[in-house]
Short mmCIF file of C-alpha atoms in Angstrom, two decimals:
data_model
loop_
_atom_site.label_atom_id
_atom_site.label_comp_id
_atom_site.label_asym_id
_atom_site.label_seq_id
_atom_site.Cartn_x
_atom_site.Cartn_y
_atom_site.Cartn_z
CA UNK A 16 -23.17 -32.64 -17.19
CA UNK A 17 -23.64 -29.28 -18.87
CA UNK A 18 -26.03 -29.22 -21.82
CA UNK A 19 -24.55 -26.72 -24.22
CA UNK A 20 -26.78 -24.57 -26.39
CA UNK A 21 -26.98 -21.03 -27.75
CA UNK A 22 -29.55 -20.04 -25.14
CA UNK A 23 -28.43 -17.18 -22.95
CA UNK A 24 -28.12 -18.32 -19.37
CA UNK A 25 -25.54 -18.47 -16.64
CA UNK A 26 -24.57 -21.52 -14.61
CA UNK A 27 -21.51 -21.43 -12.39
CA UNK A 28 -20.01 -24.26 -10.38
CA UNK A 29 -16.81 -23.55 -8.47
CA UNK A 30 -14.72 -24.81 -5.58
CA UNK A 31 -12.81 -22.70 -3.12
CA UNK A 32 -9.05 -23.05 -3.08
CA UNK A 33 -9.40 -24.05 0.58
CA UNK A 34 -11.63 -26.99 -0.34
CA UNK A 35 -9.43 -30.04 -1.17
CA UNK A 36 -10.11 -31.40 -4.65
CA UNK A 37 -10.73 -34.93 -3.36
CA UNK A 38 -12.93 -33.91 -0.45
CA UNK A 39 -16.69 -34.27 -0.43
CA UNK A 40 -18.24 -30.81 -0.81
CA UNK A 41 -20.03 -30.74 2.56
CA UNK A 42 -20.40 -26.96 2.39
CA UNK A 43 -21.83 -25.16 -0.61
CA UNK A 44 -23.51 -21.84 -1.33
CA UNK A 45 -26.20 -21.48 -3.97
CA UNK A 46 -27.69 -18.46 -5.73
CA UNK A 47 -30.48 -18.11 -8.26
CA UNK A 48 -31.38 -14.98 -10.15
CA UNK A 49 -30.97 -13.61 -13.66
CA UNK A 50 -28.09 -12.60 -15.91
CA UNK A 51 -27.93 -11.64 -19.58
CA UNK A 52 -31.71 -11.45 -19.53
CA UNK A 53 -32.18 -15.11 -18.60
CA UNK A 54 -32.39 -17.33 -15.49
CA UNK A 55 -29.06 -17.84 -13.76
CA UNK A 56 -27.68 -20.04 -11.02
CA UNK A 57 -24.39 -20.32 -9.15
CA UNK A 58 -23.06 -23.14 -6.98
CA UNK A 59 -19.89 -22.49 -4.97
CA UNK A 60 -18.40 -25.50 -3.19
CA UNK A 61 -16.43 -25.04 0.03
CA UNK A 62 -17.99 -21.68 0.92
CA UNK A 63 -20.78 -20.75 3.28
CA UNK A 64 -23.60 -18.46 2.20
CA UNK A 65 -22.00 -15.59 4.09
CA UNK A 66 -18.61 -16.16 2.44
CA UNK A 67 -20.16 -16.47 -1.02
CA UNK A 68 -22.43 -13.43 -0.82
CA UNK A 69 -19.80 -10.86 -1.90
CA UNK A 70 -18.70 -13.14 -4.77
CA UNK A 71 -22.27 -13.45 -6.02
CA UNK A 72 -22.64 -9.68 -5.80
CA UNK A 73 -19.39 -9.10 -7.71
CA UNK A 74 -20.53 -11.39 -10.51
CA UNK A 75 -23.86 -9.58 -10.82
CA UNK A 76 -22.07 -6.23 -11.02
CA UNK A 77 -19.59 -7.52 -13.62
CA UNK A 78 -22.25 -9.04 -15.87
CA UNK A 79 -24.19 -5.77 -15.79
CA UNK A 80 -21.04 -3.76 -16.54
CA UNK A 81 -20.16 -5.93 -19.53
CA UNK A 82 -23.70 -5.81 -20.88
CA UNK A 83 -23.48 -2.03 -20.69
CA UNK A 84 -20.60 -2.33 -23.16
CA UNK A 85 -21.62 -5.13 -25.54
CA UNK A 86 -25.41 -5.43 -25.54
CA UNK A 87 -27.42 -4.70 -28.68
CA UNK A 88 -30.58 -4.55 -26.59
CA UNK A 89 -29.66 -1.96 -23.97
CA UNK A 90 -30.25 1.46 -25.57
CA UNK A 91 -27.47 3.12 -23.58
CA UNK A 92 -24.80 0.44 -24.00
CA UNK A 93 -21.60 1.47 -25.72
CA UNK A 94 -22.44 -0.72 -28.72
CA UNK A 95 -25.94 0.74 -29.04
CA UNK A 96 -24.61 4.29 -28.85
CA UNK A 97 -21.98 3.50 -31.46
CA UNK A 98 -24.62 2.08 -33.80
CA UNK A 99 -26.94 5.03 -33.22
CA UNK A 100 -24.36 7.81 -33.62
CA UNK A 101 -21.75 6.14 -35.84
CA UNK A 102 -19.15 7.32 -33.35
CA UNK A 103 -18.11 6.38 -29.81
CA UNK A 104 -15.51 8.33 -27.87
CA UNK A 105 -13.22 6.60 -25.38
CA UNK A 106 -14.47 3.02 -25.88
CA UNK A 107 -14.00 0.60 -22.99
CA UNK A 108 -10.77 -1.43 -23.10
CA UNK A 109 -12.93 -4.56 -23.21
CA UNK A 110 -14.51 -3.36 -26.44
CA UNK A 111 -11.13 -2.66 -28.03
CA UNK A 112 -9.84 -6.06 -26.92
CA UNK A 113 -12.82 -7.74 -28.53
CA UNK A 114 -12.41 -5.67 -31.70
CA UNK A 115 -8.83 -6.95 -31.93
CA UNK A 116 -10.10 -10.53 -31.80
CA UNK A 117 -12.75 -9.68 -34.40
CA UNK A 118 -10.00 -8.47 -36.72
CA UNK A 119 -8.07 -11.72 -36.27
CA UNK A 120 -11.20 -13.77 -36.93
CA UNK A 121 -12.17 -11.67 -39.94
CA UNK A 122 -8.74 -11.87 -41.55
CA UNK A 123 -8.32 -15.58 -40.95
CA UNK A 124 -11.80 -16.63 -42.06
CA UNK A 125 -11.68 -14.93 -45.43
CA UNK A 126 -14.16 -12.35 -44.17
CA UNK A 127 -16.75 -14.92 -43.06
CA UNK A 128 -16.68 -13.41 -39.57
CA UNK A 129 -17.84 -9.81 -39.92
CA UNK A 130 -19.58 -7.79 -37.17
CA UNK A 131 -20.69 -5.13 -39.68
CA UNK A 132 -23.42 -7.46 -40.95
CA UNK A 133 -26.01 -6.01 -38.54
CA UNK A 134 -27.69 -3.66 -41.10
CA UNK A 135 -28.31 -6.62 -43.40
CA UNK A 136 -29.96 -8.47 -40.53
CA UNK A 137 -32.17 -5.47 -39.88
CA UNK A 138 -33.15 -5.22 -43.54
CA UNK A 139 -33.98 -8.92 -43.77
CA UNK A 140 -36.03 -8.90 -40.59
CA UNK A 141 -37.94 -5.73 -41.52
CA UNK A 142 -38.41 -6.75 -45.15
CA UNK A 143 -36.79 -3.56 -46.43
CA UNK A 144 -34.33 -3.13 -49.30
CA UNK A 145 -31.04 -4.92 -48.68
CA UNK A 146 -28.97 -3.19 -51.37
CA UNK A 147 -27.87 -0.27 -49.17
CA UNK A 148 -27.29 -2.59 -46.22
CA UNK A 149 -24.94 -4.79 -48.24
CA UNK A 150 -22.87 -1.75 -49.19
CA UNK A 151 -22.12 -1.03 -45.52
CA UNK A 152 -20.58 -4.46 -44.84
CA UNK A 153 -16.83 -4.53 -44.33
CA UNK A 154 -15.04 -4.87 -40.99
CA UNK A 155 -11.91 -3.28 -42.49
CA UNK A 156 -13.86 -0.02 -42.88
CA UNK A 157 -14.31 0.39 -39.11
CA UNK A 158 -11.83 2.67 -37.36
CA UNK A 159 -11.07 1.89 -33.72
CA UNK A 160 -8.50 3.15 -31.22
CA UNK A 161 -8.45 4.24 -27.58
CA UNK A 162 -9.77 7.69 -28.50
CA UNK A 163 -12.77 6.68 -30.57
CA UNK A 164 -14.54 4.10 -32.72
CA UNK A 165 -15.95 5.35 -36.01
CA UNK A 166 -18.31 3.53 -38.34
CA UNK A 167 -17.85 4.18 -42.07
CA UNK A 168 -21.46 5.16 -42.87
CA UNK A 169 -23.10 6.88 -39.88
CA UNK A 170 -26.82 6.28 -39.91
CA UNK A 171 -26.40 3.18 -42.03
CA UNK A 172 -23.52 1.15 -40.54
CA UNK A 173 -24.02 -0.93 -37.40
CA UNK A 174 -22.20 -3.69 -35.57
CA UNK A 175 -23.27 -6.86 -33.82
CA UNK A 176 -20.98 -8.67 -31.40
CA UNK A 177 -23.44 -11.49 -30.76
CA UNK A 178 -21.10 -14.01 -32.36
CA UNK A 179 -18.27 -13.37 -29.92
CA UNK A 180 -19.29 -11.21 -26.93
CA UNK A 181 -21.01 -14.03 -25.05
CA UNK A 182 -17.74 -15.93 -25.04
CA UNK A 183 -15.82 -12.84 -23.95
CA UNK A 184 -18.18 -12.27 -21.02
CA UNK A 185 -17.82 -15.93 -20.04
CA UNK A 186 -14.02 -15.56 -19.99
CA UNK A 187 -14.21 -12.50 -17.77
CA UNK A 188 -16.56 -14.09 -15.27
CA UNK A 189 -14.25 -17.11 -15.03
CA UNK A 190 -11.28 -14.80 -14.45
CA UNK A 191 -13.20 -12.94 -11.75
CA UNK A 192 -13.94 -16.17 -9.92
CA UNK A 193 -10.31 -17.23 -10.09
CA UNK A 194 -9.27 -13.83 -8.70
CA UNK A 195 -11.54 -14.55 -5.73
CA UNK A 196 -9.59 -17.72 -4.94
CA UNK A 197 -11.84 -20.18 -6.76
CA UNK A 198 -9.47 -22.43 -8.65
CA UNK A 199 -11.88 -25.08 -9.95
CA UNK A 200 -14.56 -23.34 -11.95
CA UNK A 201 -17.16 -24.20 -14.57
CA UNK A 202 -18.91 -21.18 -16.11
CA UNK A 203 -21.71 -21.89 -18.59
CA UNK A 204 -23.23 -18.86 -20.31
CA UNK A 205 -24.15 -20.72 -23.48
CA UNK A 206 -20.39 -20.92 -24.01
CA UNK A 207 -18.37 -22.83 -21.40
CA UNK A 208 -15.12 -22.14 -19.57
CA UNK A 209 -13.74 -24.99 -17.45
CA UNK A 210 -10.92 -24.07 -15.07
CA UNK A 211 -9.26 -26.76 -12.98
CA UNK A 212 -11.29 -29.85 -12.16
CA UNK A 213 -14.38 -31.08 -10.35
CA UNK A 214 -14.33 -31.52 -6.58
CA UNK A 215 -13.62 -35.25 -7.04
CA UNK A 216 -10.46 -34.59 -9.07
CA UNK A 217 -11.94 -35.47 -12.45
CA UNK A 218 -12.15 -33.16 -15.45
CA UNK A 219 -15.33 -31.25 -16.10
CA UNK A 220 -17.74 -33.11 -18.39
CA UNK A 221 -19.63 -31.14 -21.03
CA UNK A 222 -22.38 -32.43 -23.30
CA UNK A 223 -22.48 -30.90 -26.78
CA UNK A 224 -25.98 -30.44 -28.16
CA UNK A 225 -26.56 -30.97 -31.86
CA UNK A 226 -29.71 -30.54 -33.90
CA UNK A 227 -32.91 -30.28 -31.84
CA UNK A 228 -30.75 -29.77 -28.72
CA UNK A 229 -30.01 -33.48 -28.45
CA UNK A 230 -26.71 -34.38 -26.80
CA UNK A 231 -24.53 -35.64 -29.63
CA UNK A 232 -21.12 -35.85 -27.98
CA UNK A 233 -19.54 -35.58 -24.54
CA UNK A 234 -16.09 -34.13 -23.95
CA UNK A 235 -13.78 -33.58 -20.97
CA UNK A 236 -12.48 -30.09 -20.29
CA UNK A 237 -9.73 -28.77 -18.02
CA UNK A 238 -8.44 -25.19 -18.37
CA UNK A 239 -10.20 -24.90 -21.70
CA UNK A 240 -13.33 -23.42 -23.26
CA UNK A 241 -15.90 -24.68 -25.75
CA UNK A 242 -18.61 -22.93 -27.76
CA UNK A 243 -21.37 -24.20 -30.03
CA UNK A 244 -23.02 -22.39 -32.94
CA UNK A 245 -26.13 -23.51 -34.78
CA UNK A 246 -26.71 -21.93 -38.18
CA UNK A 247 -30.35 -23.01 -38.03
CA UNK A 248 -31.11 -21.50 -34.64
CA UNK A 249 -34.02 -19.19 -35.44
CA UNK A 250 -33.35 -16.31 -33.08
CA UNK A 251 -34.55 -13.34 -35.11
CA UNK A 252 -37.35 -14.44 -37.42
CA UNK A 253 -39.09 -17.58 -38.59
CA UNK A 254 -37.36 -17.31 -41.94
CA UNK A 255 -33.71 -16.58 -41.18
CA UNK A 256 -31.20 -18.46 -39.08
CA UNK A 257 -29.09 -16.46 -36.64
CA UNK A 258 -25.84 -17.01 -38.55
CA UNK A 259 -25.65 -15.10 -41.80
CA UNK A 260 -22.62 -14.83 -44.05
CA UNK A 261 -21.47 -11.38 -45.25
CA UNK A 262 -22.82 -12.31 -48.68
CA UNK A 263 -26.28 -12.32 -47.15
CA UNK A 264 -26.81 -16.06 -47.48
CA UNK A 265 -27.98 -18.24 -44.62
CA UNK A 266 -25.70 -21.32 -44.55
CA UNK A 267 -27.09 -24.82 -44.75
CA UNK A 268 -28.17 -26.12 -41.33
CA UNK A 269 -25.19 -27.24 -39.29
CA UNK A 270 -24.14 -27.26 -35.66
CA UNK A 271 -20.46 -26.83 -34.80
CA UNK A 272 -18.62 -26.95 -31.48
CA UNK A 273 -15.10 -25.54 -31.17
CA UNK A 274 -12.79 -25.68 -28.15
CA UNK A 275 -9.95 -23.25 -27.56
CA UNK A 276 -7.95 -21.56 -24.81
CA UNK A 277 -10.64 -18.87 -24.48
CA UNK A 278 -14.40 -18.84 -24.82
CA UNK A 279 -14.25 -15.69 -26.95
CA UNK A 280 -12.08 -17.40 -29.54
CA UNK A 281 -14.16 -20.59 -29.43
CA UNK A 282 -17.34 -18.52 -29.79
CA UNK A 283 -16.08 -16.46 -32.73
CA UNK A 284 -14.60 -19.46 -34.53
CA UNK A 285 -17.71 -21.60 -34.15
CA UNK A 286 -19.75 -18.73 -35.60
CA UNK A 287 -17.38 -18.16 -38.53
CA UNK A 288 -17.08 -21.85 -39.37
CA UNK A 289 -20.84 -22.17 -39.68
CA UNK A 290 -20.68 -19.73 -42.60
CA UNK A 291 -17.94 -21.68 -44.42
CA UNK A 292 -17.98 -24.73 -46.64
CA UNK A 293 -16.67 -28.04 -45.33
CA UNK A 294 -13.58 -27.81 -47.54
CA UNK A 295 -12.65 -24.45 -45.98
CA UNK A 296 -12.95 -25.56 -42.35
CA UNK A 297 -9.49 -27.18 -42.00
CA UNK A 298 -7.74 -24.19 -43.58
CA UNK A 299 -9.25 -21.78 -41.08
CA UNK A 300 -8.81 -24.03 -38.04
CA UNK A 301 -5.15 -24.61 -38.89
CA UNK A 302 -4.53 -20.89 -38.43
CA UNK A 303 -5.46 -21.19 -34.75
CA UNK A 304 -3.07 -23.69 -33.21
CA UNK A 305 -4.97 -24.07 -29.95
CA UNK A 306 -8.42 -24.45 -31.54
CA UNK A 307 -10.06 -27.81 -32.13
CA UNK A 308 -13.27 -28.80 -33.88
CA UNK A 309 -15.10 -30.92 -31.32
CA UNK A 310 -18.33 -31.61 -33.18
CA UNK A 311 -19.92 -31.00 -36.59
CA UNK A 312 -23.44 -32.20 -37.39
#
């Protein structure tokens, strides 16, 4: 059972394509380390330690590479350089792909999903004036193509991808494992991707954590992803929840889990829905045919 929360960690369980689904996993390789700045573990069924070693190494390299694109906390990441300079030449394809998803989420959530909210966060956390920060908000003001990304107000504008990048990284790690011949994969990085099934032929079982991290619901997943967002998760300060609407208001405490065909979409939607009223939830969800609200508390 995977206990789903917004904590950043990495847990991977996978079975080699050469390991029959109904067989007992007599052989398994295990790894423990860190990823995304938190403890990480991997469990690969049907592989010896020697066979698994290059897979573990590839995952470590890929997580580092993706953090060097998306992280707000690495000073030399592409996102950090964009925020610092207001301009980024030749952005990584992964960044442009994620920007495309951000546009879809922004347009279909009535603007509730908006990565340009970062300056308002900074102002609230530092206790400085929020008037200027509010003027910088507006995803439609960001210019992005393969040549460059430009922010509308250099020195004032800034982006955060925290509401969607974790899901995108989870998708890419799952795809990497599948490319290595691992067909039955569970990747848990706070968001979950479940490919194939467990070694006993059953679907992956995921526990969805509600308020106070208590398991509220259990769901089965096969070739699907799920993400949970908690508008009351106090990640930045003691006074402000980590989900903030573009109007600058912290929504009432709620925890939402959304499943979809990708963790990035599930992640972004669960974040956006936390900033919306209950009456608006069905309208937004109906615009994403594959998405499903799994839990709301």
